[in-house]
Amino acid sequence: MGEMGTNKLYGLGARRIGVVSAAPVGCVPIQRIITGGILERNCNEELNEDAKLFNSKLSPAISSLTNNQQLPGAKIVYFDNFTPGISLLRNPAPYGIEEVTRACCGIICVAPGSCPDASKYLFWDGVHPGEKATGILTGQTFDPASLSILLG
């Protein structure tokens, strides 16, 4: 989205805009299978590096829009989703998550049924976090101080 999307939203009347960074997309189950195969399921570190590079350019671009008053009256907040995401992938146990490489319902959810306990899986399907993981990531990504800027 970056500057162009933010400018478009501003042009449509938005004055409070939250921009969320790219997540560690190289570690979603579908990418793990593409990269590491069915058995190894390694993260695609190249995709994660691409996400980090994108985020490293997105955050300053958002700050520039705010600091240079290019969008008068706008409150734009950048939310880092990559750091909490990679942290949860690397250290899931404190949250009761046991499986980070496989999806609860399979990669595209075509098999009948799903896993016996979805709360133990980071991912629901090949790309989306499950309900429990979404709650954890939301709490870590959308910090109260930044939210108060948007909502206050």
JSON list of C-alpha atoms in Angstrom, two decimals:
[
{"chain": "A", "resi": 1, "resn": "MET", "atom": "CA", "xyz": [0.00, 0.00, 0.00]},
{"chain": "A", "resi": 2, "resn": "GLY", "atom": "CA", "xyz": [2.60, 2.55, 1.12]},
{"chain": "A", "resi": 3, "resn": "GLU", "atom": "CA", "xyz": [2.40, 6.16, 0.05]},
{"chain": "A", "resi": 4, "resn": "MET", "atom": "CA", "xyz": [0.16, 5.69, -2.98]},
{"chain": "A", "resi": 5, "resn": "GLY", "atom": "CA", "xyz": [-2.49, 3.77, -1.07]},
{"chain": "A", "resi": 6, "resn": "THR", "atom": "CA", "xyz": [-2.32, 6.15, 1.87]},
{"chain": "A", "resi": 7, "resn": "ASN", "atom": "CA", "xyz": [-2.70, 9.15, -0.46]},
{"chain": "A", "resi": 8, "resn": "LYS", "atom": "CA", "xyz": [-5.70, 7.49, -2.10]},
{"chain": "A", "resi": 9, "resn": "LEU", "atom": "CA", "xyz": [-7.36, 6.81, 1.26]},
{"chain": "A", "resi": 10, "resn": "TYR", "atom": "CA", "xyz": [-6.67, 10.41, 2.29]},
{"chain": "A", "resi": 11, "resn": "GLY", "atom": "CA", "xyz": [-8.23, 11.63, -0.96]},
{"chain": "A", "resi": 12, "resn": "LEU", "atom": "CA", "xyz": [-11.33, 9.61, -0.14]},
{"chain": "A", "resi": 13, "resn": "GLY", "atom": "CA", "xyz": [-11.61, 11.35, 3.22]},
{"chain": "A", "resi": 14, "resn": "ALA", "atom": "CA", "xyz": [-9.72, 9.05, 5.59]},
{"chain": "A", "resi": 15, "resn": "ARG", "atom": "CA", "xyz": [-7.79, 10.95, 8.25]},
{"chain": "A", "resi": 16, "resn": "ARG", "atom": "CA", "xyz": [-6.87, 8.13, 10.64]},
{"chain": "A", "resi": 17, "resn": "ILE", "atom": "CA", "xyz": [-4.97, 5.39, 8.85]},
{"chain": "A", "resi": 18, "resn": "GLY", "atom": "CA", "xyz": [-3.24, 2.32, 10.23]},
{"chain": "A", "resi": 19, "resn": "VAL", "atom": "CA", "xyz": [-0.68, 0.64, 7.99]},
{"chain": "A", "resi": 20, "resn": "VAL", "atom": "CA", "xyz": [0.32, -2.92, 8.88]},
{"chain": "A", "resi": 21, "resn": "SER", "atom": "CA", "xyz": [3.70, -4.29, 7.83]},
{"chain": "A", "resi": 22, "resn": "ALA", "atom": "CA", "xyz": [4.23, -7.44, 5.83]},
{"chain": "A", "resi": 23, "resn": "ALA", "atom": "CA", "xyz": [4.29, -10.61, 7.93]},
{"chain": "A", "resi": 24, "resn": "PRO", "atom": "CA", "xyz": [6.94, -13.37, 7.71]},
{"chain": "A", "resi": 25, "resn": "VAL", "atom": "CA", "xyz": [5.29, -14.79, 4.59]},
{"chain": "A", "resi": 26, "resn": "GLY", "atom": "CA", "xyz": [8.14, -17.20, 3.95]},
{"chain": "A", "resi": 27, "resn": "CYS", "atom": "CA", "xyz": [7.04, -19.29, 6.94]},
{"chain": "A", "resi": 28, "resn": "VAL", "atom": "CA", "xyz": [3.39, -19.90, 6.08]},
{"chain": "A", "resi": 29, "resn": "PRO", "atom": "CA", "xyz": [2.71, -23.62, 5.53]},
{"chain": "A", "resi": 30, "resn": "ILE", "atom": "CA", "xyz": [2.23, -23.38, 1.76]},
{"chain": "A", "resi": 31, "resn": "GLN", "atom": "CA", "xyz": [5.64, -21.69, 1.38]},
{"chain": "A", "resi": 32, "resn": "ARG", "atom": "CA", "xyz": [7.25, -24.23, 3.68]},
{"chain": "A", "resi": 33, "resn": "ILE", "atom": "CA", "xyz": [6.08, -27.03, 1.39]},
{"chain": "A", "resi": 34, "resn": "ILE", "atom": "CA", "xyz": [7.18, -25.19, -1.76]},
{"chain": "A", "resi": 35, "resn": "THR", "atom": "CA", "xyz": [10.59, -24.42, -0.24]},
{"chain": "A", "resi": 36, "resn": "GLY", "atom": "CA", "xyz": [11.38, -27.41, 1.95]},
{"chain": "A", "resi": 37, "resn": "GLY", "atom": "CA", "xyz": [9.08, -30.09, 0.67]},
{"chain": "A", "resi": 38, "resn": "ILE", "atom": "CA", "xyz": [6.60, -32.20, 2.60]},
{"chain": "A", "resi": 39, "resn": "LEU", "atom": "CA", "xyz": [9.20, -33.56, 5.02]},
{"chain": "A", "resi": 40, "resn": "GLU", "atom": "CA", "xyz": [11.53, -30.66, 5.84]},
{"chain": "A", "resi": 41, "resn": "ARG", "atom": "CA", "xyz": [9.08, -27.76, 5.67]},
{"chain": "A", "resi": 42, "resn": "ASN", "atom": "CA", "xyz": [11.74, -25.06, 5.99]},
{"chain": "A", "resi": 43, "resn": "CYS", "atom": "CA", "xyz": [10.84, -21.38, 5.83]},
{"chain": "A", "resi": 44, "resn": "ASN", "atom": "CA", "xyz": [11.55, -19.56, 2.59]},
{"chain": "A", "resi": 45, "resn": "GLU", "atom": "CA", "xyz": [14.09, -17.11, 4.01]},
{"chain": "A", "resi": 46, "resn": "GLU", "atom": "CA", "xyz": [14.30, -15.23, 0.71]},
{"chain": "A", "resi": 47, "resn": "LEU", "atom": "CA", "xyz": [10.62, -14.30, 1.02]},
{"chain": "A", "resi": 48, "resn": "ASN", "atom": "CA", "xyz": [11.13, -13.29, 4.64]},
{"chain": "A", "resi": 49, "resn": "GLU", "atom": "CA", "xyz": [14.06, -11.08, 3.60]},
{"chain": "A", "resi": 50, "resn": "ASP", "atom": "CA", "xyz": [11.84, -9.54, 0.91]},
{"chain": "A", "resi": 51, "resn": "ALA", "atom": "CA", "xyz": [9.20, -8.81, 3.55]},
{"chain": "A", "resi": 52, "resn": "LYS", "atom": "CA", "xyz": [11.83, -7.22, 5.81]},
{"chain": "A", "resi": 53, "resn": "LEU", "atom": "CA", "xyz": [13.12, -5.08, 2.93]},
{"chain": "A", "resi": 54, "resn": "PHE", "atom": "CA", "xyz": [9.58, -3.98, 2.09]},
{"chain": "A", "resi": 55, "resn": "ASN", "atom": "CA", "xyz": [8.93, -3.11, 5.74]},
{"chain": "A", "resi": 56, "resn": "SER", "atom": "CA", "xyz": [12.23, -1.21, 6.01]},
{"chain": "A", "resi": 57, "resn": "LYS", "atom": "CA", "xyz": [11.03, 1.07, 3.22]},
{"chain": "A", "resi": 58, "resn": "LEU", "atom": "CA", "xyz": [7.38, 1.23, 4.28]},
{"chain": "A", "resi": 59, "resn": "SER", "atom": "CA", "xyz": [7.94, 2.53, 7.81]},
{"chain": "A", "resi": 60, "resn": "PRO", "atom": "CA", "xyz": [10.05, 5.57, 6.78]},
{"chain": "A", "resi": 61, "resn": "ALA", "atom": "CA", "xyz": [7.65, 6.34, 3.93]},
{"chain": "A", "resi": 62, "resn": "ILE", "atom": "CA", "xyz": [4.76, 6.47, 6.39]},
{"chain": "A", "resi": 63, "resn": "SER", "atom": "CA", "xyz": [6.79, 8.59, 8.82]},
{"chain": "A", "resi": 64, "resn": "SER", "atom": "CA", "xyz": [7.69, 10.95, 5.98]},
{"chain": "A", "resi": 65, "resn": "LEU", "atom": "CA", "xyz": [4.04, 11.49, 5.11]},
{"chain": "A", "resi": 66, "resn": "THR", "atom": "CA", "xyz": [3.25, 12.36, 8.71]},
{"chain": "A", "resi": 67, "resn": "ASN", "atom": "CA", "xyz": [6.36, 14.42, 9.51]},
{"chain": "A", "resi": 68, "resn": "ASN", "atom": "CA", "xyz": [6.30, 16.48, 6.30]},
{"chain": "A", "resi": 69, "resn": "GLN", "atom": "CA", "xyz": [2.62, 17.34, 6.70]},
{"chain": "A", "resi": 70, "resn": "GLN", "atom": "CA", "xyz": [1.96, 16.12, 3.16]},
{"chain": "A", "resi": 71, "resn": "LEU", "atom": "CA", "xyz": [-1.46, 15.04, 4.36]},
{"chain": "A", "resi": 72, "resn": "PRO", "atom": "CA", "xyz": [-2.73, 17.79, 6.69]},
{"chain": "A", "resi": 73, "resn": "GLY", "atom": "CA", "xyz": [-4.83, 16.52, 9.58]},
{"chain": "A", "resi": 74, "resn": "ALA", "atom": "CA", "xyz": [-3.96, 12.89, 8.93]},
{"chain": "A", "resi": 75, "resn": "LYS", "atom": "CA", "xyz": [-2.90, 10.54, 11.69]},
{"chain": "A", "resi": 76, "resn": "ILE", "atom": "CA", "xyz": [-1.01, 7.63, 10.18]},
{"chain": "A", "resi": 77, "resn": "VAL", "atom": "CA", "xyz": [0.40, 4.85, 12.31]},
{"chain": "A", "resi": 78, "resn": "TYR", "atom": "CA", "xyz": [2.71, 2.03, 11.22]},
{"chain": "A", "resi": 79, "resn": "PHE", "atom": "CA", "xyz": [2.11, -1.32, 12.92]},
{"chain": "A", "resi": 80, "resn": "ASP", "atom": "CA", "xyz": [4.91, -3.91, 12.89]},
{"chain": "A", "resi": 81, "resn": "ASN", "atom": "CA", "xyz": [3.43, -7.33, 12.21]},
{"chain": "A", "resi": 82, "resn": "PHE", "atom": "CA", "xyz": [6.69, -9.03, 11.19]},
{"chain": "A", "resi": 83, "resn": "THR", "atom": "CA", "xyz": [8.45, -8.98, 14.58]},
{"chain": "A", "resi": 84, "resn": "PRO", "atom": "CA", "xyz": [5.59, -10.52, 16.60]},
{"chain": "A", "resi": 85, "resn": "GLY", "atom": "CA", "xyz": [4.98, -13.01, 13.80]},
{"chain": "A", "resi": 86, "resn": "ILE", "atom": "CA", "xyz": [8.55, -14.28, 13.64]},
{"chain": "A", "resi": 87, "resn": "SER", "atom": "CA", "xyz": [8.74, -14.32, 17.43]},
{"chain": "A", "resi": 88, "resn": "LEU", "atom": "CA", "xyz": [5.64, -16.52, 17.65]},
{"chain": "A", "resi": 89, "resn": "LEU", "atom": "CA", "xyz": [7.03, -18.82, 14.96]},
{"chain": "A", "resi": 90, "resn": "ARG", "atom": "CA", "xyz": [10.32, -19.21, 16.84]},
{"chain": "A", "resi": 91, "resn": "ASN", "atom": "CA", "xyz": [8.90, -19.50, 20.35]},
{"chain": "A", "resi": 92, "resn": "PRO", "atom": "CA", "xyz": [5.31, -20.79, 20.27]},
{"chain": "A", "resi": 93, "resn": "ALA", "atom": "CA", "xyz": [5.38, -22.89, 23.47]},
{"chain": "A", "resi": 94, "resn": "PRO", "atom": "CA", "xyz": [4.60, -20.09, 25.97]},
{"chain": "A", "resi": 95, "resn": "TYR", "atom": "CA", "xyz": [1.35, -19.55, 24.10]},
{"chain": "A", "resi": 96, "resn": "GLY", "atom": "CA", "xyz": [0.35, -23.21, 24.06]},
{"chain": "A", "resi": 97, "resn": "ILE", "atom": "CA", "xyz": [0.98, -23.53, 20.34]},
{"chain": "A", "resi": 98, "resn": "GLU", "atom": "CA", "xyz": [2.67, -26.78, 19.38]},
{"chain": "A", "resi": 99, "resn": "GLU", "atom": "CA", "xyz": [2.55, -26.84, 15.56]},
{"chain": "A", "resi": 100, "resn": "VAL", "atom": "CA", "xyz": [3.95, -24.01, 13.43]},
{"chain": "A", "resi": 101, "resn": "THR", "atom": "CA", "xyz": [4.84, -25.83, 10.19]},
{"chain": "A", "resi": 102, "resn": "ARG", "atom": "CA", "xyz": [1.51, -27.45, 9.32]},
{"chain": "A", "resi": 103, "resn": "ALA", "atom": "CA", "xyz": [-2.00, -26.06, 8.93]},
{"chain": "A", "resi": 104, "resn": "CYS", "atom": "CA", "xyz": [-4.89, -27.32, 11.06]},
{"chain": "A", "resi": 105, "resn": "CYS", "atom": "CA", "xyz": [-7.21, -27.98, 8.14]},
{"chain": "A", "resi": 106, "resn": "GLY", "atom": "CA", "xyz": [-4.54, -28.74, 5.56]},
{"chain": "A", "resi": 107, "resn": "ILE", "atom": "CA", "xyz": [-3.05, -26.44, 2.96]},
{"chain": "A", "resi": 108, "resn": "ILE", "atom": "CA", "xyz": [-6.25, -25.69, 1.05]},
{"chain": "A", "resi": 109, "resn": "CYS", "atom": "CA", "xyz": [-8.78, -27.20, 3.46]},
{"chain": "A", "resi": 110, "resn": "VAL", "atom": "CA", "xyz": [-10.22, -29.76, 1.06]},
{"chain": "A", "resi": 111, "resn": "ALA", "atom": "CA", "xyz": [-9.73, -32.84, 3.24]},
{"chain": "A", "resi": 112, "resn": "PRO", "atom": "CA", "xyz": [-12.71, -33.76, 5.42]},
{"chain": "A", "resi": 113, "resn": "GLY", "atom": "CA", "xyz": [-12.38, -32.60, 9.01]},
{"chain": "A", "resi": 114, "resn": "SER", "atom": "CA", "xyz": [-9.57, -30.65, 10.59]},
{"chain": "A", "resi": 115, "resn": "CYS", "atom": "CA", "xyz": [-7.09, -31.11, 13.39]},
{"chain": "A", "resi": 116, "resn": "PRO", "atom": "CA", "xyz": [-8.42, -32.25, 16.79]},
{"chain": "A", "resi": 117, "resn": "ASP", "atom": "CA", "xyz": [-7.38, -29.04, 18.60]},
{"chain": "A", "resi": 118, "resn": "ALA", "atom": "CA", "xyz": [-7.02, -25.92, 16.45]},
{"chain": "A", "resi": 119, "resn": "SER", "atom": "CA", "xyz": [-5.64, -23.90, 19.37]},
{"chain": "A", "resi": 120, "resn": "LYS", "atom": "CA", "xyz": [-2.41, -25.90, 19.21]},
{"chain": "A", "resi": 121, "resn": "TYR", "atom": "CA", "xyz": [-1.80, -24.86, 15.57]},
{"chain": "A", "resi": 122, "resn": "LEU", "atom": "CA", "xyz": [-0.39, -21.51, 14.52]},
{"chain": "A", "resi": 123, "resn": "PHE", "atom": "CA", "xyz": [-2.05, -21.73, 11.09]},
{"chain": "A", "resi": 124, "resn": "TRP", "atom": "CA", "xyz": [-5.62, -22.58, 10.17]},
{"chain": "A", "resi": 125, "resn": "ASP", "atom": "CA", "xyz": [-4.85, -23.14, 6.49]},
{"chain": "A", "resi": 126, "resn": "GLY", "atom": "CA", "xyz": [-1.88, -22.72, 4.17]},
{"chain": "A", "resi": 127, "resn": "VAL", "atom": "CA", "xyz": [-1.61, -18.96, 4.66]},
{"chain": "A", "resi": 128, "resn": "HIS", "atom": "CA", "xyz": [-3.88, -17.76, 7.48]},
{"chain": "A", "resi": 129, "resn": "PRO", "atom": "CA", "xyz": [-3.17, -17.87, 11.21]},
{"chain": "A", "resi": 130, "resn": "GLY", "atom": "CA", "xyz": [-5.75, -19.64, 13.33]},
{"chain": "A", "resi": 131, "resn": "GLU", "atom": "CA", "xyz": [-8.05, -17.94, 15.82]},
{"chain": "A", "resi": 132, "resn": "LYS", "atom": "CA", "xyz": [-5.69, -18.27, 18.78]},
{"chain": "A", "resi": 133, "resn": "ALA", "atom": "CA", "xyz": [-2.66, -17.06, 16.83]},
{"chain": "A", "resi": 134, "resn": "THR", "atom": "CA", "xyz": [-4.65, -14.16, 15.41]},
{"chain": "A", "resi": 135, "resn": "GLY", "atom": "CA", "xyz": [-5.56, -13.07, 18.94]},
{"chain": "A", "resi": 136, "resn": "ILE", "atom": "CA", "xyz": [-1.93, -13.27, 20.07]},
{"chain": "A", "resi": 137, "resn": "LEU", "atom": "CA", "xyz": [-0.62, -11.39, 17.02]},
{"chain": "A", "resi": 138, "resn": "THR", "atom": "CA", "xyz": [-3.32, -8.75, 17.24]},
{"chain": "A", "resi": 139, "resn": "GLY", "atom": "CA", "xyz": [-2.44, -8.05, 20.86]},
{"chain": "A", "resi": 140, "resn": "GLN", "atom": "CA", "xyz": [1.25, -7.71, 20.02]},
{"chain": "A", "resi": 141, "resn": "THR", "atom": "CA", "xyz": [0.91, -5.81, 16.73]},
{"chain": "A", "resi": 142, "resn": "PHE", "atom": "CA", "xyz": [-1.66, -3.22, 17.71]},
{"chain": "A", "resi": 143, "resn": "ASP", "atom": "CA", "xyz": [-0.09, -1.69, 20.79]},
{"chain": "A", "resi": 144, "resn": "PRO", "atom": "CA", "xyz": [-2.27, 0.59, 22.96]},
{"chain": "A", "resi": 145, "resn": "ALA", "atom": "CA", "xyz": [-0.13, 3.71, 22.44]},
{"chain": "A", "resi": 146, "resn": "SER", "atom": "CA", "xyz": [-0.38, 3.51, 18.65]},
{"chain": "A", "resi": 147, "resn": "LEU", "atom": "CA", "xyz": [-4.06, 2.65, 18.75]},
{"chain": "A", "resi": 148, "resn": "SER", "atom": "CA", "xyz": [-4.73, 5.67, 20.95]},
{"chain": "A", "resi": 149, "resn": "ILE", "atom": "CA", "xyz": [-3.24, 7.89, 18.22]},
{"chain": "A", "resi": 150, "resn": "LEU", "atom": "CA", "xyz": [-5.73, 6.52, 15.75]},
{"chain": "A", "resi": 151, "resn": "LEU", "atom": "CA", "xyz": [-8.71, 6.37, 18.06]},
{"chain": "A", "resi": 152, "resn": "GLY", "atom": "CA", "xyz": [-8.01, 9.40, 20.24]}
]
